[in-house]
Amino acid sequence: MGQKSFARGGAASGAPVWRQWNAGLQEASRSGRPILVDVYTDWCGWCRRMDRDTYAQSSVRDYLDRHYVTVKLNPESSRDARAVANRFRVTGYPTTVFLRPNGDHLLTVPGYVPEKDFLPVLRYVAEGHMERGVRFDAFRQQVEGR
């Protein structure tokens, strides 16, 4: 599926390594890591802020690079990208969609999320707490109580 260009990212750039949709699904299938999809638009100020203030933080970037396959998806870039966003019922930007390695939907988080709130969500999904039925508020209390 074609997409408008976006930053590839990586440690040197201060951003995660972003993949396109098909490449991300293939890598997740091979690696067994869950997929994080950043659904954004070029005109969205909160999307740019999420890139700058959340994804660029070393704690977030390092966790993503170790535990996730990261995909950037601009629904305005193609009919196929719009269809993917519609499948996950994305209605605003930014939206973060979490998928199992096989592409099945796990969780959708709408809106801008600051680093301090985003890292627990990343851990909750990647470490399997959600799949084991642990409630997020119980997980967060456990993490913050450490």
C-alpha positions as MATLAB code, in Angstrom:
seq = 'MGQKSFARGGAASGAPVWRQWNAGLQEASRSGRPILVDVYTDWCGWCRRMDRDTYAQSSVRDYLDRHYVTVKLNPESSRDARAVANRFRVTGYPTTVFLRPNGDHLLTVPGYVPEKDFLPVLRYVAEGHMERGVRFDAFRQQVEGR';
ca = [
       0.000    0.000    0.000;
       1.403    3.404   -0.883;
       1.827    6.108    1.698;
       3.115    9.637    1.726;
       6.662    9.817    2.967;
       7.416    9.936    6.658;
      10.515    9.920    8.819;
      12.042    6.465    9.066;
      13.249    7.230   12.554;
      15.705    5.253   14.615;
      17.900    6.037   17.581;
      20.028    8.550   15.692;
      16.994   10.600   14.649;
      15.327   10.504   18.066;
      12.289    8.641   16.708;
      11.265    4.981   16.570;
      11.870    3.050   13.353;
       8.562    3.478   11.536;
       7.480    0.966    8.926;
       4.791    0.971    6.301;
       1.701   -1.185    6.851;
       2.591   -4.312    4.849;
       6.228   -4.351    5.950;
       5.144   -3.974    9.581;
       2.701   -6.885    9.380;
       5.345   -9.097    7.802;
       7.961   -8.196   10.403;
       5.545   -8.763   13.288;
       4.594  -12.162   11.909;
       8.285  -13.135   11.681;
       9.327  -11.660   15.057;
       6.238  -12.445   17.146;
       6.212   -8.876   18.491;
       2.970   -6.881   18.754;
       2.344   -3.995   16.386;
       1.860   -0.371   17.380;
       0.186    1.689   14.648;
       0.453    5.474   14.900;
      -2.495    6.793   12.878;
      -1.814   10.423   11.995;
      -2.363   13.119    9.394;
       0.044   15.715    8.044;
      -2.114   18.630    9.256;
      -2.624   17.342   12.829;
      -0.864   19.462   15.445;
      -1.435   16.913   18.226;
       0.139   14.254   15.994;
       3.275   16.374   15.616;
       3.292   16.944   19.366;
       3.008   13.189   19.990;
       6.008   12.657   17.675;
       8.003   15.399   19.392;
       7.021   14.927   23.049;
       6.212   11.217   23.338;
       7.759    9.108   20.566;
      11.038   11.058   20.613;
      11.620   10.364   24.318;
      14.412    7.809   24.714;
      12.393    5.761   27.228;
       9.494    5.371   24.765;
      11.675    4.949   21.679;
      13.885    2.306   23.345;
      10.895    0.347   24.672;
       9.202    0.430   21.267;
      12.355   -0.648   19.449;
      12.802   -3.642   21.792;
       9.194   -4.831   22.136;
       7.108   -3.648   19.168;
       6.962   -3.396   15.433;
       6.046    0.239   14.812;
       3.938    1.392   11.873;
       2.936    4.899   10.811;
      -0.329    5.148    8.914;
      -1.703    8.286    7.285;
      -5.319    7.526    6.292;
      -5.310   10.502    3.933;
      -2.455    9.061    1.867;
      -4.393    6.356    0.015;
      -7.673    4.475   -0.247;
      -6.014    1.403    1.291;
      -4.708    3.408    4.279;
      -8.195    4.860    4.808;
      -9.667    1.343    4.741;
      -7.211    0.191    7.430;
      -8.073    3.173    9.652;
     -11.795    2.523    9.121;
     -11.362   -1.149   10.050;
     -10.064   -0.038   13.453;
     -12.744    2.666   13.756;
     -10.288    5.559   13.883;
     -12.280    8.790   14.100;
      -9.652   11.313   15.199;
      -5.935   11.957   15.222;
      -3.629   10.910   16.603;
      -4.867    7.430   17.396;
      -2.655    4.569   18.547;
      -3.775    1.086   17.590;
      -2.247   -2.017   19.170;
      -2.346   -5.307   17.262;
      -1.270   -8.872   17.946;
       1.642  -10.113   15.817;
      -0.905  -11.712   13.448;
      -2.630   -8.335   12.927;
      -5.649   -8.971   15.174;
      -6.862   -5.911   17.050;
      -6.011   -5.569   20.750;
      -6.588   -1.976   21.813;
      -7.218    1.502   20.444;
      -6.016    4.583   22.312;
      -7.403    7.826   20.878;
      -5.700   11.189   21.220;
      -2.412   12.586   22.395;
      -0.783   10.640   25.248;
       2.203   12.088   27.159;
       5.242    9.906   27.856;
       4.419    9.314   31.546;
       1.028    7.864   30.588;
       2.163    6.139   27.396;
       4.918    3.939   28.815;
       2.561    2.033   31.152;
       0.229    1.326   28.213;
       3.171    0.052   26.156;
       4.201   -2.271   28.987;
       0.615   -3.385   29.664;
       0.215   -4.632   26.100;
       3.750   -5.898   25.328;
       4.182   -7.790   28.598;
       0.887   -9.631   28.088;
      -1.024   -8.176   31.040;
      -3.954   -7.232   28.829;
      -4.083  -10.696   27.244;
      -4.113  -12.277   30.735;
      -7.159  -10.192   31.689;
      -5.420   -7.880   34.144;
      -7.312   -4.601   34.405;
      -5.213   -1.595   33.391;
      -5.888    0.312   36.617;
      -4.706   -2.698   38.675;
      -1.593   -3.012   36.503;
      -0.842    0.695   36.828;
      -1.208    0.591   40.638;
       1.154   -2.372   40.761;
       3.738   -0.594   38.571;
       3.507    2.695   40.457;
       3.719    0.883   43.808;
       7.169   -0.512   42.977;
];
